[in-house]
XYZ file of C-alpha atoms in Angstrom:
237
model
C -12.659 38.439 46.634
C -15.391 35.791 46.719
C -15.846 35.529 42.917
C -12.174 34.583 42.445
C -12.384 31.002 43.856
C -15.554 30.315 41.811
C -13.882 31.600 38.629
C -10.739 29.494 39.044
C -12.496 26.093 38.761
C -14.321 27.324 35.654
C -10.995 28.174 34.030
C -9.432 24.869 35.107
C -12.312 22.633 33.907
C -11.392 22.676 30.162
C -7.700 22.057 30.881
C -7.924 18.262 31.436
C -9.770 17.867 28.115
C -6.916 19.045 25.903
C -4.289 16.670 27.421
C -6.777 13.795 27.000
C -7.141 14.581 23.318
C -3.383 14.960 22.905
C -2.676 11.564 24.505
C -5.082 9.596 22.310
C -3.000 6.495 21.507
C -1.744 5.937 17.989
C -0.978 2.550 16.443
C 1.470 2.359 13.529
C 3.569 0.137 11.282
C 2.372 -3.459 11.424
C 5.375 -5.214 9.901
C 6.564 -8.760 9.327
C 9.734 -9.559 11.270
C 9.979 -13.239 10.292
C 8.080 -15.787 8.201
C 8.152 -19.583 8.051
C 5.870 -21.995 6.162
C 3.762 -22.403 9.312
C 4.113 -19.167 11.272
C 4.469 -15.394 11.029
C 5.987 -12.971 13.509
C 4.534 -9.461 13.414
C 5.664 -6.277 15.138
C 4.251 -2.782 15.528
C 4.811 0.526 17.266
C 2.804 2.862 19.479
C 4.411 6.271 18.926
C 1.949 8.073 21.174
C -0.095 7.070 24.220
C -0.775 3.489 25.309
C -3.404 0.796 24.790
C -4.995 -1.435 27.396
C -4.647 -4.412 25.058
C -4.558 -5.495 21.423
C -6.407 -8.069 19.360
C -5.078 -9.612 16.145
C -7.746 -10.818 13.724
C -7.327 -13.002 10.630
C -8.863 -15.961 8.837
C -7.243 -19.381 8.967
C -6.681 -21.673 5.990
C -10.277 -22.899 6.255
C -11.602 -19.334 6.123
C -12.643 -19.314 9.777
C -12.177 -16.008 11.659
C -9.579 -16.056 14.423
C -8.965 -13.466 17.169
C -5.733 -13.482 19.164
C -5.745 -11.308 22.323
C -2.454 -9.564 23.098
C -1.229 -7.721 26.194
C -1.137 -3.931 25.950
C 2.612 -3.826 26.646
C 3.502 -6.126 23.758
C 4.970 -4.868 20.498
C 5.264 -8.207 18.685
C 3.418 -11.506 18.361
C 4.016 -14.889 16.706
C 1.075 -16.492 14.904
C 1.535 -20.281 14.673
C -0.434 -22.992 12.903
C -0.496 -21.370 9.444
C -0.454 -23.154 6.101
C 2.519 -22.851 3.695
C 2.387 -20.833 0.488
C -0.787 -19.040 1.518
C -1.775 -15.390 1.755
C -3.069 -14.152 5.103
C -4.465 -10.746 6.003
C -3.858 -9.599 9.560
C -5.681 -6.740 11.316
C -4.245 -5.452 14.610
C -6.662 -3.417 16.740
C -5.652 -1.266 19.702
C -8.194 -1.345 22.547
C -8.726 1.278 25.185
C -11.590 1.205 27.647
C -12.890 -1.932 25.960
C -13.237 -0.138 22.595
C -11.183 -0.350 19.414
C -9.536 3.040 18.923
C -7.012 2.399 16.147
C -6.047 -0.272 13.620
C -3.236 -1.301 11.281
C -3.217 -4.129 8.741
C -0.847 -6.117 6.557
C -0.921 -9.010 4.100
C 1.579 -11.858 4.413
C 2.512 -14.793 2.180
C 3.861 -17.767 4.115
C 6.715 -19.993 2.860
C 10.380 -19.188 3.371
C 12.375 -16.989 1.021
C 9.435 -16.395 -1.296
C 7.326 -14.901 1.499
C 6.596 -11.206 1.284
C 4.084 -8.762 2.692
C 1.980 -5.873 1.449
C 1.158 -3.135 3.977
C -2.487 -2.095 3.800
C -2.360 1.629 4.455
C -5.030 3.406 6.442
C -4.199 6.939 5.273
C -4.007 8.229 1.723
C -0.392 9.305 2.238
C 0.591 5.835 3.421
C -1.226 4.272 0.438
C 0.953 6.213 -1.950
C 4.040 4.967 -0.166
C 2.932 1.330 -0.241
C 1.852 1.196 -3.882
C 5.329 1.159 -5.471
C 6.442 -1.743 -3.253
C 3.326 -3.730 -4.161
C 3.907 -3.217 -7.860
C 7.623 -4.010 -7.715
C 7.049 -7.180 -5.708
C 4.264 -8.291 -8.058
C 6.492 -7.675 -11.058
C 9.356 -9.602 -9.474
C 7.169 -12.623 -8.890
C 5.587 -12.521 -12.349
C 8.954 -12.174 -14.092
C 10.162 -15.366 -12.432
C 6.993 -17.406 -12.908
C 4.371 -15.804 -15.162
C 5.837 -12.873 -17.140
C 2.512 -12.028 -18.805
C 0.360 -12.411 -15.705
C -2.352 -9.779 -15.455
C -2.274 -7.347 -12.533
C -5.320 -6.149 -10.629
C -5.175 -2.606 -9.258
C -6.749 -1.165 -6.142
C -10.363 -1.915 -5.291
C -11.978 1.431 -4.471
C -15.385 2.692 -3.361
C -17.116 5.040 -5.800
C -20.451 5.379 -3.967
C -22.235 4.084 -0.853
C -25.927 4.047 0.165
C -27.664 2.324 3.104
C -28.468 -0.674 0.875
C -25.801 -0.738 -1.827
C -22.147 -0.147 -2.632
C -20.530 0.682 -5.956
C -16.936 -0.519 -6.359
C -14.398 0.202 -9.061
C -10.924 -1.098 -9.936
C -8.230 -0.977 -12.585
C -6.152 -3.514 -14.493
C -2.814 -1.741 -15.035
C -1.286 -4.697 -16.888
C -2.699 -7.538 -18.958
C -6.333 -8.642 -18.931
C -8.566 -11.092 -17.087
C -11.106 -13.500 -18.538
C -13.552 -12.579 -15.774
C -13.819 -11.439 -12.153
C -15.650 -12.685 -9.086
C -16.576 -10.514 -6.114
C -16.872 -12.359 -2.816
C -18.311 -11.099 0.485
C -20.543 -12.164 3.352
C -24.078 -10.868 3.629
C -25.737 -9.507 6.791
C -26.499 -13.075 7.893
C -22.863 -14.106 7.485
C -23.524 -16.218 4.402
C -20.827 -16.164 1.684
C -21.847 -14.554 -1.604
C -20.061 -14.682 -4.967
C -20.908 -12.237 -7.750
C -19.503 -13.123 -11.217
C -18.371 -10.128 -13.308
C -17.413 -9.849 -16.975
C -13.689 -9.489 -17.707
C -14.185 -6.142 -19.448
C -15.907 -4.519 -16.465
C -14.151 -2.053 -14.177
C -17.003 -1.375 -11.751
C -19.905 -3.188 -10.086
C -22.855 -2.256 -7.876
C -23.677 -4.608 -4.997
C -27.360 -4.286 -3.966
C -29.358 -5.761 -1.083
C -26.998 -4.715 1.729
C -27.984 -3.742 5.277
C -27.545 -0.154 6.563
C -24.794 0.844 8.990
C -22.938 -2.435 8.527
C -19.348 -3.255 7.696
C -18.688 -5.449 4.668
C -15.408 -6.825 3.366
C -15.226 -7.309 -0.387
C -12.650 -9.460 -2.195
C -12.324 -9.074 -5.973
C -10.549 -11.926 -7.755
C -9.215 -11.775 -11.301
C -9.566 -15.060 -13.193
C -7.434 -16.348 -16.055
C -8.014 -19.785 -17.543
C -10.526 -20.511 -14.795
C -7.962 -19.841 -12.039
C -7.668 -16.921 -9.626
C -4.431 -15.127 -10.436
C -4.724 -11.871 -8.459
C -7.024 -10.211 -5.981
C -7.787 -6.893 -4.307
C -9.846 -6.188 -1.187
C -11.530 -3.333 0.610
C -13.747 -2.725 3.643
C -16.949 -0.692 3.348
C -19.447 0.591 5.922
C -22.882 1.209 4.450
C -24.816 4.410 5.144
C -27.302 4.818 7.937
């Protein structure tokens, strides 16, 4: 009879691990609920589990990074002090135990009835769902203002090493005179890499290992930026 009590704890030990894995919180659907020329109201859902808190990150009109802490029970937030007719990218992180465990993102254009947003999908399945809306909204804008405006497709990663990243993109409609790739180096200094208008890929050398970089590719027509695509990359170890 003595072995039975010692065996029971051994059987019970793994049991708490599976519920912990099952209750890992999930963050979904960062959406725009209202837009004005100077503010944006965002909302999201937590279909499983709970977060201790959230943090909303974006860059203001001057390009300075901003971080807005949000209570873990909140499911919406209003971001004031924005500039009209400007595109903002918002990243909402869910924190648990002081660590970021999940993230959702969206792009928003301020300014009344013309404002619209592009969800930035995390999963491949969600990307496929978001692509048609991006194209239809882009076409709607161009038909009203610039019918022949060129369109820049997704900016994708073709290869990554500890010190370099190769990016590729498409131009599904029209053509650009040139491109410029912008990012910040390991020291936080802004870098701009000019690219020929006929190119569809570029290799960025001189990066630091195990570091996250955000790349913005702009398409230029007549010396003006007319469209842009972005992606985040973490270099190899």
